XYZ file of C-alpha atoms in Angstrom:
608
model
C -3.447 -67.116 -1.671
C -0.618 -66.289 0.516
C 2.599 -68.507 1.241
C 4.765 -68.671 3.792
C 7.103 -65.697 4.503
C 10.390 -66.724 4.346
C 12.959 -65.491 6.950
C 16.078 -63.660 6.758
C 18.711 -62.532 9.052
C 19.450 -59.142 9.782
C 22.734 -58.792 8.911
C 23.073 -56.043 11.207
C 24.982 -55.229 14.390
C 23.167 -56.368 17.251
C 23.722 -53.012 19.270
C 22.307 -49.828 17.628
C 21.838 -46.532 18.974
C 17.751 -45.996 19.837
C 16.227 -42.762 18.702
C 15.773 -41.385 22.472
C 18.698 -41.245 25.043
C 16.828 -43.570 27.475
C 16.059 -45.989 25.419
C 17.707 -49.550 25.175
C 19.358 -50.999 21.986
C 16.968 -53.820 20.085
C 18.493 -57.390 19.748
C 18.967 -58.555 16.532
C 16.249 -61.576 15.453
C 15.172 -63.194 11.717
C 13.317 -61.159 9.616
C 10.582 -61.387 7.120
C 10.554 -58.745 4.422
C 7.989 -56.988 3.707
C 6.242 -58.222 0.385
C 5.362 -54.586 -1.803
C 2.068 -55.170 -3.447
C 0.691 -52.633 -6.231
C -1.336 -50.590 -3.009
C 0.634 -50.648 0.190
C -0.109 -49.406 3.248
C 1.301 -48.272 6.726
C -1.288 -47.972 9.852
C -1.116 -47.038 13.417
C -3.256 -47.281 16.083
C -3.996 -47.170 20.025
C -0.589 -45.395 20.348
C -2.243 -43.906 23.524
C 0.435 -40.984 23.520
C 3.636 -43.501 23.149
C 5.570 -40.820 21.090
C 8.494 -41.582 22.169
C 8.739 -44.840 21.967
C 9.081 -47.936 24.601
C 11.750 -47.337 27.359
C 12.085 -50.229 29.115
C 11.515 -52.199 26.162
C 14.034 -52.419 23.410
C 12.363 -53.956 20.938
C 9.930 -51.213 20.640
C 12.352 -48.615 21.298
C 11.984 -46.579 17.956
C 10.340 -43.205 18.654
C 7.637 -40.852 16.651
C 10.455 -39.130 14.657
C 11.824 -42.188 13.005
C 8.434 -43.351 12.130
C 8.498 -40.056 9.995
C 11.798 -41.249 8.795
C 10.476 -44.753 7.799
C 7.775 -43.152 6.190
C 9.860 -41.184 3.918
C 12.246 -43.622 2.935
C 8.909 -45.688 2.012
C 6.776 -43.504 0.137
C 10.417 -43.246 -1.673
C 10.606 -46.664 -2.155
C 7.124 -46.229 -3.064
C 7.924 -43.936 -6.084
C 10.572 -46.197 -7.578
C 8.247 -49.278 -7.437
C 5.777 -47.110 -9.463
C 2.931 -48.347 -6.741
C 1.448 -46.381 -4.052
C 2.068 -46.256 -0.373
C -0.849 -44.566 2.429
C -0.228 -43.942 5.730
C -3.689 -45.115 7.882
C -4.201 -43.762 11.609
C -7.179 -45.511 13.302
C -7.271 -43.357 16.934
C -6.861 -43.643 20.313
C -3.989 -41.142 20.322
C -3.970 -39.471 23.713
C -4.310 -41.310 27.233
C -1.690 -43.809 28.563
C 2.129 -41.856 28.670
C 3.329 -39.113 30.802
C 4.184 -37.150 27.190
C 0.504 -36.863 26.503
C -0.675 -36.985 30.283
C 1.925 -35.278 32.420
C 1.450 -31.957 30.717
C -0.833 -28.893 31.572
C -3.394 -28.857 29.456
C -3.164 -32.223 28.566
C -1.555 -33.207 24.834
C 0.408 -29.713 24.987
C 3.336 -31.128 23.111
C 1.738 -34.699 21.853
C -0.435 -32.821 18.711
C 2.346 -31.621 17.385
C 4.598 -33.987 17.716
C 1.854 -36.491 16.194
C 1.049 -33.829 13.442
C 4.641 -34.324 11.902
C 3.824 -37.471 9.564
C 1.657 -37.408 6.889
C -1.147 -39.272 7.097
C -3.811 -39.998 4.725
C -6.720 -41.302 6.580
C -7.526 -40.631 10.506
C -10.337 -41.057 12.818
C -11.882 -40.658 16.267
C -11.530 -43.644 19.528
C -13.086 -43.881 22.105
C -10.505 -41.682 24.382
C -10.743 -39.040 22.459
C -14.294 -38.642 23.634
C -14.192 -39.027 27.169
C -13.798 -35.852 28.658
C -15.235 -32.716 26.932
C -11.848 -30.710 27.136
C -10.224 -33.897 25.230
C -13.207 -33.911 22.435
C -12.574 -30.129 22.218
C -8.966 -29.867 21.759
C -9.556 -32.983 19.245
C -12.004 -31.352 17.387
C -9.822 -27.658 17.474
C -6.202 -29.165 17.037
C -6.421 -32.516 15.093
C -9.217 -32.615 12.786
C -7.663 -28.942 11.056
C -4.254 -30.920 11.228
C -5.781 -33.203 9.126
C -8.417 -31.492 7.368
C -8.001 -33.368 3.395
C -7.315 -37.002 5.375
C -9.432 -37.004 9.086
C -12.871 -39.244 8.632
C -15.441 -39.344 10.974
C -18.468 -41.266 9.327
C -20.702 -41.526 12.592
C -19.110 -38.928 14.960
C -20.613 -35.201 15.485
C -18.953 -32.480 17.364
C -21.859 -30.415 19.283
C -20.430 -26.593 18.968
C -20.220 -24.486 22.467
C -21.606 -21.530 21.263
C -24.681 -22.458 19.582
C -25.409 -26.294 20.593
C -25.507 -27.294 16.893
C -24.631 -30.627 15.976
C -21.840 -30.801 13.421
C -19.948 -33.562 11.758
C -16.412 -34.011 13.754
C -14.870 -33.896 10.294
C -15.839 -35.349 6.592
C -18.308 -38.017 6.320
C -15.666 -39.687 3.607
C -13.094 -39.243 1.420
C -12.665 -39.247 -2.378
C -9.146 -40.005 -3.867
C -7.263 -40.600 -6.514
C -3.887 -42.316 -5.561
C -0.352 -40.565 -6.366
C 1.479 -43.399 -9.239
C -1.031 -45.892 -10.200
C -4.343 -43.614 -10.569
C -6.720 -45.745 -8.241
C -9.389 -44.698 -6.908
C -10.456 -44.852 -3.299
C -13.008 -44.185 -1.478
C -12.174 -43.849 2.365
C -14.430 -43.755 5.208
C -13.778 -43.649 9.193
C -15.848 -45.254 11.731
C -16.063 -45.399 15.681
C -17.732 -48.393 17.528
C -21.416 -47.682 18.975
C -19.579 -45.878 22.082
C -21.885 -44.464 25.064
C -19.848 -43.159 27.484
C -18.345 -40.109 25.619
C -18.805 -36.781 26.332
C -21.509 -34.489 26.064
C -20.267 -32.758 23.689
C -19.567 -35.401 21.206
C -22.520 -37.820 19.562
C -21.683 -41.226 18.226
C -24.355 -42.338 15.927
C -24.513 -46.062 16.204
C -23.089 -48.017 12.693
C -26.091 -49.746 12.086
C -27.771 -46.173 11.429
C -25.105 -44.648 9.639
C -25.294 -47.579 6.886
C -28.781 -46.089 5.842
C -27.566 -42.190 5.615
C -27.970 -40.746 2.397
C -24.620 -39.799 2.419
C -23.433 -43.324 2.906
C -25.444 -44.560 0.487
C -24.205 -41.964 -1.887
C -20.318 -42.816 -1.200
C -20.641 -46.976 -1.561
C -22.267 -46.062 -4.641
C -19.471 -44.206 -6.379
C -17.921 -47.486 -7.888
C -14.228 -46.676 -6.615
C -11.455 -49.154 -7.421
C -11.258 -50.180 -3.701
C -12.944 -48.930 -0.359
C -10.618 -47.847 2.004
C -12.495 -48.786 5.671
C -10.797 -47.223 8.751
C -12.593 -47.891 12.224
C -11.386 -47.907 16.163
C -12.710 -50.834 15.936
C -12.020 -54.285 16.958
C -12.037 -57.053 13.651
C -13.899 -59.517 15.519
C -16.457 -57.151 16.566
C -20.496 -56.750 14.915
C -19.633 -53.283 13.149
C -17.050 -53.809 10.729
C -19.390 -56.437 9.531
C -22.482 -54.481 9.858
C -20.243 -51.743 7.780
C -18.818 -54.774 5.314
C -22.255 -56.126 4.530
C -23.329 -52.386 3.462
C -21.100 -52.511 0.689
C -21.432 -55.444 0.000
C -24.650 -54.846 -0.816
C -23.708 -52.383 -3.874
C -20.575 -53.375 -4.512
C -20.256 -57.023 -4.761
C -16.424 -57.426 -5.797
C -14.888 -54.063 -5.133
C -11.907 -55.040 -2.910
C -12.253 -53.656 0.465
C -9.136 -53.055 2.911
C -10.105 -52.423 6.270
C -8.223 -51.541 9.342
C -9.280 -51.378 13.079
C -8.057 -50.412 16.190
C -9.208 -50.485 19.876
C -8.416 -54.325 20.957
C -4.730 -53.601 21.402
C -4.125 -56.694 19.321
C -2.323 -57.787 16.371
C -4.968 -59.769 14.121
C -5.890 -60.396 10.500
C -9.277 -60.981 9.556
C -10.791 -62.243 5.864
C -14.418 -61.187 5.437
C -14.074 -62.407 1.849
C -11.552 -63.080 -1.266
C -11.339 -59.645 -1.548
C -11.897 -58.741 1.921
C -9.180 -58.220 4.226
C -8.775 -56.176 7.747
C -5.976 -55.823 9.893
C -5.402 -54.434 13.348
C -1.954 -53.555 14.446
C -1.509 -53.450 18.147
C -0.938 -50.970 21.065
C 1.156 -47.999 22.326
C 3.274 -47.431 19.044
C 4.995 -51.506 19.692
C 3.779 -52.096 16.017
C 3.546 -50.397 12.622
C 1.042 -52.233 10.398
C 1.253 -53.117 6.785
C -0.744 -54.239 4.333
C -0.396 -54.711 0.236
C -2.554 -55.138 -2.445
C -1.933 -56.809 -5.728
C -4.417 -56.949 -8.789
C -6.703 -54.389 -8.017
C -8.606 -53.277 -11.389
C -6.649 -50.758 -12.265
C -7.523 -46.896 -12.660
C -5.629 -44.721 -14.657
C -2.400 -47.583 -15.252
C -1.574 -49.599 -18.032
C -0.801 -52.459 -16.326
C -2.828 -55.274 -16.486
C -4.610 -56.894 -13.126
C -4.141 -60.559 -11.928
C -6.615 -62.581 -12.717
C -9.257 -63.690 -10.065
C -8.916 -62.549 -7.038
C -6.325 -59.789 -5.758
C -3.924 -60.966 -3.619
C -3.569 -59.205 0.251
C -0.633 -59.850 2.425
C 0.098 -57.956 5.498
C 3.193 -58.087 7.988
C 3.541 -56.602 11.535
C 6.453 -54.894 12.250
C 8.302 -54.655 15.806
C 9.193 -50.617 15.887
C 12.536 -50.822 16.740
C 15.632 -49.618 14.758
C 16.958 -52.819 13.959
C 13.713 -53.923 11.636
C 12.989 -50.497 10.530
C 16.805 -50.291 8.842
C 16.054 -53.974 7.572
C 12.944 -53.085 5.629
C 14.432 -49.600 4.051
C 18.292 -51.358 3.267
C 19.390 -48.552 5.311
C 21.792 -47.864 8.546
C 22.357 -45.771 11.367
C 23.977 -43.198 9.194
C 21.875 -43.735 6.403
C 18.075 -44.001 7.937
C 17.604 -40.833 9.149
C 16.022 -37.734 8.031
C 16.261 -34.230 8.967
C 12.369 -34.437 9.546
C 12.422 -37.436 11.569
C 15.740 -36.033 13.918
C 13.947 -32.762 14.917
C 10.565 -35.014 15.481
C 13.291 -36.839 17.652
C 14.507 -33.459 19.469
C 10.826 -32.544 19.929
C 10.327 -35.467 22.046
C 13.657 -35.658 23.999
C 12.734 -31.573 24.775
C 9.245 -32.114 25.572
C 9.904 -35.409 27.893
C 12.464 -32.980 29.594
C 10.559 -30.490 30.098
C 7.904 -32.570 31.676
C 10.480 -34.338 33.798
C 9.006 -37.281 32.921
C 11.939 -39.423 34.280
C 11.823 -37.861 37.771
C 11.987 -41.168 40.098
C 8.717 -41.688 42.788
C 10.909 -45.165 43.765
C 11.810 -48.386 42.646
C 9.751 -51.143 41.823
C 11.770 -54.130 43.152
C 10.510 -56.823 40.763
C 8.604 -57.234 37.556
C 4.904 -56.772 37.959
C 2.320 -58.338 34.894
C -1.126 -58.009 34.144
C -1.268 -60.763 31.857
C 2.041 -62.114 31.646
C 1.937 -63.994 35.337
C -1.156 -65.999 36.756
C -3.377 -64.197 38.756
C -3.588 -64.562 41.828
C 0.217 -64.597 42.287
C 2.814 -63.293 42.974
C 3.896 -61.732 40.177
C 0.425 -60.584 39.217
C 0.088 -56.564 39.553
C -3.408 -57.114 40.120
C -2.525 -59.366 42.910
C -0.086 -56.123 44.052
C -3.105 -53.667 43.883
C -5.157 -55.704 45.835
C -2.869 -56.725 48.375
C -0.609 -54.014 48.841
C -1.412 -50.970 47.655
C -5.547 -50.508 47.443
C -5.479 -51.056 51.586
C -2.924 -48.238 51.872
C -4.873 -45.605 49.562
C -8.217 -46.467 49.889
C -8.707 -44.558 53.175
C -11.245 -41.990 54.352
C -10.272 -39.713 57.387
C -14.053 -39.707 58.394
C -14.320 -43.661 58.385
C -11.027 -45.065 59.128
C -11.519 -48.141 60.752
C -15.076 -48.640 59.183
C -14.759 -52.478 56.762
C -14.406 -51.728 53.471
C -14.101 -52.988 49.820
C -12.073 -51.410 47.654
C -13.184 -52.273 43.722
C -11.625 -51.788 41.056
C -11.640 -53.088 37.332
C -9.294 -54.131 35.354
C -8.968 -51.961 32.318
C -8.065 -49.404 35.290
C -4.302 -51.027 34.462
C -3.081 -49.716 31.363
C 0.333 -51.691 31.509
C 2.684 -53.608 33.162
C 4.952 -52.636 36.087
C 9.361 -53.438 35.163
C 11.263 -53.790 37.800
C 13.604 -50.643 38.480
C 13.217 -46.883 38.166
C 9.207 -45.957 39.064
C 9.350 -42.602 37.454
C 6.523 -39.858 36.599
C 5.824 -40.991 33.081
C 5.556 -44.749 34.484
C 2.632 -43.763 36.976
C 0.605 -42.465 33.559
C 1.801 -45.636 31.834
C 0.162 -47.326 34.695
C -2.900 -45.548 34.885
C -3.532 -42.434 32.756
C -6.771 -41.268 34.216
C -8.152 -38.779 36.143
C -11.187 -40.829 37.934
C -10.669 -41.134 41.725
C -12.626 -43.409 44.174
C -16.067 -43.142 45.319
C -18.039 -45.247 47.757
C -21.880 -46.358 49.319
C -21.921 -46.123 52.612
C -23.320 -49.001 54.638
C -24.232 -51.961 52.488
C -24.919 -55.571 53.406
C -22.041 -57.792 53.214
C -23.603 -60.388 51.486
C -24.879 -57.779 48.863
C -21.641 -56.243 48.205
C -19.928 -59.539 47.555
C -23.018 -60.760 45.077
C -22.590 -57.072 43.117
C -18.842 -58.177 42.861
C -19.403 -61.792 41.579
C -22.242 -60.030 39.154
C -19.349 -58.027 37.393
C -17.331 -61.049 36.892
C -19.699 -62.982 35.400
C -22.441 -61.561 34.829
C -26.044 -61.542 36.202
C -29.880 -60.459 35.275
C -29.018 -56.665 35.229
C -25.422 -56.565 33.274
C -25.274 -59.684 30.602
C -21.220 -61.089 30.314
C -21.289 -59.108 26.715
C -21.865 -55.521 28.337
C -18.942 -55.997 30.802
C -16.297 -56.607 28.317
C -15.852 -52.407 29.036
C -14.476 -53.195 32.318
C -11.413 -55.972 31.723
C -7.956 -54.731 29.503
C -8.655 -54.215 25.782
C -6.818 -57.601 24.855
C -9.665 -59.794 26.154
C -12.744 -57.405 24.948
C -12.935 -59.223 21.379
C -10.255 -61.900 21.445
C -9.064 -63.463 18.356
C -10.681 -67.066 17.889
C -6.893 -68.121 17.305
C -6.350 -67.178 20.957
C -6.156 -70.023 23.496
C -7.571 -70.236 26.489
C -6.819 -73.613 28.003
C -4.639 -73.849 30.720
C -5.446 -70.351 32.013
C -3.346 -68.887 29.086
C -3.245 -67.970 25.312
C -0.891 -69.005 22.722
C -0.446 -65.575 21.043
C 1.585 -63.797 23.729
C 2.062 -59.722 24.495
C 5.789 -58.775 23.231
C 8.675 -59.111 25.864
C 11.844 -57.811 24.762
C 15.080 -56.775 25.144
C 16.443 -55.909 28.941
C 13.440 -57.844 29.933
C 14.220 -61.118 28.279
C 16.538 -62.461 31.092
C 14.332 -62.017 33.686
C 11.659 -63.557 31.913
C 12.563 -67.034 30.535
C 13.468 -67.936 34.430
C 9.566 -68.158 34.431
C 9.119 -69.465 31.121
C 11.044 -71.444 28.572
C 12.151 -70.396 25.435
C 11.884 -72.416 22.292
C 14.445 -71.577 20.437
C 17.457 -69.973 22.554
C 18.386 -67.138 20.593
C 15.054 -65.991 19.767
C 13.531 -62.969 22.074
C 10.284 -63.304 24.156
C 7.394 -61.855 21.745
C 4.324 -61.634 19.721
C 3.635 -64.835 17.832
C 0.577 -63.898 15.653
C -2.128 -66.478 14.487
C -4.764 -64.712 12.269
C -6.977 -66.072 9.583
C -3.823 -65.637 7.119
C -1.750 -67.515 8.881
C 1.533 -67.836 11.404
C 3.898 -65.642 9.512
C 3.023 -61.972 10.232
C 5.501 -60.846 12.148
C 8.070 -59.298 10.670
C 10.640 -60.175 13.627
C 10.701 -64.189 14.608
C 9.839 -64.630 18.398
C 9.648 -67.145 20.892
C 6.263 -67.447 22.288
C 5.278 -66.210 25.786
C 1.848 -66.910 27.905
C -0.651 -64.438 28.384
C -2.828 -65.515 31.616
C -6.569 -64.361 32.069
C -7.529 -61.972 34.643
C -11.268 -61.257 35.985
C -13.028 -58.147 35.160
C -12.995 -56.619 38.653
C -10.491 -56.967 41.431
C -11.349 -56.295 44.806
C -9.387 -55.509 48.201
C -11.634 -56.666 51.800
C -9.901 -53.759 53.964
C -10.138 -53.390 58.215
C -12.363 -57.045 58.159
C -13.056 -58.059 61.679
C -10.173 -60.505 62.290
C -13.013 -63.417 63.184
C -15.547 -63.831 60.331
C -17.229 -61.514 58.143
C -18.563 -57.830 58.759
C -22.434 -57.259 58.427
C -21.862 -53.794 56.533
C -19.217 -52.491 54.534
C -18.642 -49.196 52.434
C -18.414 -50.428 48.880
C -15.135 -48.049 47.731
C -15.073 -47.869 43.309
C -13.416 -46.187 41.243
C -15.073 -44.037 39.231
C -15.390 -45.696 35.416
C -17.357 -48.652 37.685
C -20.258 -46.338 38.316
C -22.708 -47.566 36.039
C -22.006 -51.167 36.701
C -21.725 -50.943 40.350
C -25.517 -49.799 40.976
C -27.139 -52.059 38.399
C -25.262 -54.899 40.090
C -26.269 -53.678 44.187
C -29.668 -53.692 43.054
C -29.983 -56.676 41.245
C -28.089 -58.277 44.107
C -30.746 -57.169 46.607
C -29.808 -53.312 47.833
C -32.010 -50.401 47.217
C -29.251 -47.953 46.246
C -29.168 -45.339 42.926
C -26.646 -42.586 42.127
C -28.182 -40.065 45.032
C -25.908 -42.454 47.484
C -22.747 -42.230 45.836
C -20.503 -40.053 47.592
C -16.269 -39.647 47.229
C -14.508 -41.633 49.337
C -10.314 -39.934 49.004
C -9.786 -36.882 47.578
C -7.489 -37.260 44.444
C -6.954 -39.427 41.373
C -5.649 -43.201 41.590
C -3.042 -41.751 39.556
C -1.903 -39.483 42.053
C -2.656 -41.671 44.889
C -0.418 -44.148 43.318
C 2.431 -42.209 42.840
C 2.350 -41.359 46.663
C 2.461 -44.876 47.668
C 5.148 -45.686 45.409
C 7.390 -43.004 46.963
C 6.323 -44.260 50.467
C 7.006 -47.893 49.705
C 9.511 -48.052 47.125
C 12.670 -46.473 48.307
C 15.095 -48.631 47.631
C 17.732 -48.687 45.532
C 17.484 -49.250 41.736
């Protein structure tokens, strides 16, 4: 059904001007067009706040306001085509950049900023439900935002005032589109979270599919089901939701699109069947097409058999985004997208988000260098800076372990400026450290090996929370021999250099990036990339801090950050303690957030 996509060469200066004053200038790279189908679609998701686009990396340098740019030119395109263009949002906005984070209340200039485009289907992730102020201000500031377009099929909002249990927003959507007359039915799912707040409930899929209202909307015979989910394709609810239509619609395409693994990835659940997810923090702008959909209200005819989905991911940079419109500097963009622009610029100002802690005096990965090593930030955390924080006035030279997981990271550390908006792009959350005082050694290093592999009390499947969102629900393209996948995270632009002295690049000219393998093929990204490795890291990582010098201590406190809670006390008791929440205590006052920034303007004062 789908061919290869052929390339073509920017013809384009290889210097342009980015969108934000900080950020660097794309390099130029072969291009695959995008391939217009009759229903065409943009999507969005895990953006985690990235508004302004990536700073330190050029090839994702392109900022919220000329996403509103793109989006104009293309629902122009759109127009002329005669076919229709939607714009698809699948959550995870807020958590993960200083212009989100750094502000006071949280988001103050980031739901705005976000409520500039036009979008025509939203819903709920997970980190928009894990604090109750966050649900709240979702619930008060996005869902009206997006009253006609935001979906939230198995999400209720519990009201302060009375304690009733409301639907977030509109169970689903009804539609017709704007030049070809199809109808759509849209609907907006979370996965079966449990750890969001209390006043949020996530009904689990499986019982949403037997709703009357469900029932009701896969019943109403639409010319294609429009499936949004923060959801990861490879995991059991898209197909639990998939099979439910299935079941009364048996060849009403379906286009789906997920969110939450931080991945690109493709996924056919059948010939007319097709899902998408479109990576992390604003690096990608999705698209999918449709051709030969039964038509609604058009005259023209449908293909036969089949119709025919195709999907591209796009590197959000200047560069591509004037490639896919035929436009320029001069030419791309709008007075909408420039003030979304100036919004950002003032906002990131006013936050003095690039106020420097220090200077990080090398490159620091979480996936692109082996761990243990060198190069490893986990290997930095647990060597370097979780001894120095992880310190309690009361119990200074009492042995400790300092654990901490994973997913804690958010993203790597570049070497150069370490500046307020990089501590959030570290490590966004508020959760600080807690400890039990006083357990066995032995116990303590079982309960660690227990949320690494697993054990009686937490099976491998239910600590996929606790590693980065790339490895929860991997691709089955993705590789892990050798230590490291085939389909690499981007590297771009300022960072190229540095990188291929580590790792060699296939084709010279080509920049370090995503090279996607889905089940449509090898050709999905838009931009042509030379592969880079993407190593495994554990789950948990864990610091042994004032050890006796000569063997091994007979009791240590067991230091955690918070998130680990509920893992940490299943996995002490199953490993022989006797401990339960009553022993928790807090170990340092402060987040790891804060704690880090300290140590970086402690330890980092050199010279950038």
């Amino acid at each position: 059904m789908l061919g290869k996509a052929p390339l073509a060469v920017a013809v384009l200066a290889s210097v342009t001007r980015a969108a934000q004053p900080e950020a660097p200038a794309p390099i130029a790279a072969p291009m695959r067009d995008l391939d217009w189908g009759e229903l065409n679609f943009l999507h969005t998701t895990d953006t985690h706040g990235w508004h302004g686009g990536h700073l330190q990396e050029s090839q994702y340098s392109a900022d919220w306001g000329d996403y509103v740019s793109f989006a104009d030119h293309m629902h122009r395109m759109a127009d002329e085509k005669g076919v229709d263009l939607l714009l698809v949002d699948t959550g995870d906005r807020v958590e993960g950049n200083g212009l989100y984070d750094g502000s006071d209340p949280k988001g103050q200039f980031t739901y705005d900023i976000m409520g500039q485009q036009s979008i025509d289907a939203i819903c709920t992730g997970n980190h928009e439900l894990y604090l109750e102020d966050t649900v709240e201000r979702e619930h008060d500031i996005t869902v009206p935002m997006f009253k006609k377009s935001y979906l939230a099929s198995n999400l209720d909002y519990i009201e302060p005032q009375s304690g009733n249990s409301i639907p977030q927003a509109q169970r689903y959507r009804t539609f017709t589109t704007k030049n070809r007359g199809y109808k759509v039915v849209a609907l907006g799912f979370l996965f079966n979270f449990d750890r969001n707040a209390n006043n949020s409930v996530v009904q689990p899929v499986e019982e949403t599919v037997k709703e009357e209202w469900f029932i009701k909307a896969i019943q109403e015979k639409p010319d294609v089901f429009l499936v949004i989910g923060h959801i990861g394709l490879r995991m059991k609810e898209f197909e639990i939701i998939f099979d439910a239509i299935r079941s009364q619609n048996w060849d009403t395409p379906i286009a789906i699109f997920g969110g939450h693994a931080h991945v690109r990835d493709a996924r056919k659940f059948d010939n007319k069947a097709y899902a998408i997810a479109s990576g992390r923090y604003f690096e990608t702008i999705g698209w999918m097409s449709i051709d030969g959909i039964k038509t609604g209200t058009s005259d023209v005819s449908p293909l036969k058999g089949s119709p025919a989905f195709k999907r591209r991911y796009i590197d959000n940079n200047l560069l591509g985004l004037y490639h896919h419109t035929g436009l320029n500097e001069t030419t791309f963009p709008t007075d909408h997208g420039r003030n979304v622009t100036k919004m950002i610029t003032k906002a990131r100002k006013e936050l003095k988000l690039d106020h420097r802690f220090g200077c990080a005096p090398q490159d620091y990965w979480m996936t692109r260098a082996e761990y243990p090593g060198t190069d490893s930030v986990f290997t930095l955390l647990e060597e370097q800076i979780l001894p120095d924080i992880v310190k309690n006035k009361d119990r200074p030279k009492t042995p400790r372990i300092a654990i901490q997981n994973t997913g804690a990271i958010r993203f790597d550390i570049f070497k150069g400026p370490f500046t307020k908006d990089t501590t959030y792009l570290i490590s966004p959350f508020t959760s600080g450290f807690s400890y039990i005082p006083d357990v066995t050694y032995t116990v303590a290093k079982r309960a660690i090996q227990m949320l690494n592999r697993g054990g009686p009390a937490l099976a491998a499947s239910d600590l996929k929370a606790l590693t980065i969102p790339e490895m929860r629900h991997p691709s089955p393209f993705l590789s892990f021999s050798d230590r490291s996948l085939s389909q690499g995270l981007a590297l771009q632009g300022q960072q190229a250099n540095t990188f291929t002295k580590n790792f060699q690049l296939s084709k010279p000219n080509l920049v370090a990036g995503y090279t996607t393998k889905d089940d449509l093929g090898d050709d999905g990204d838009d931009a042509e990339h030379s592969p880079i490795q993407f190593f495994q890291v554990p789950n948990v990582i864990s610091a042994d801090i004032e050890f006796p010098k000569d063997g091994d201590p007979d009791k240590v406190d067991v230091v955690f950050n918070d998130y680990l809670q509920p893992y940490i006390i299943p996995a002490l008791q199953f490993s022989g303690g006797d401990y339960d929440s009553d022993n928790v205590k807090r170990y340092v006052e402060g987040s790891f957030t804060d704690l880090l920034a300290a140590w970086i303007k402690e330890n980092w004062t050199g010279k950038c």
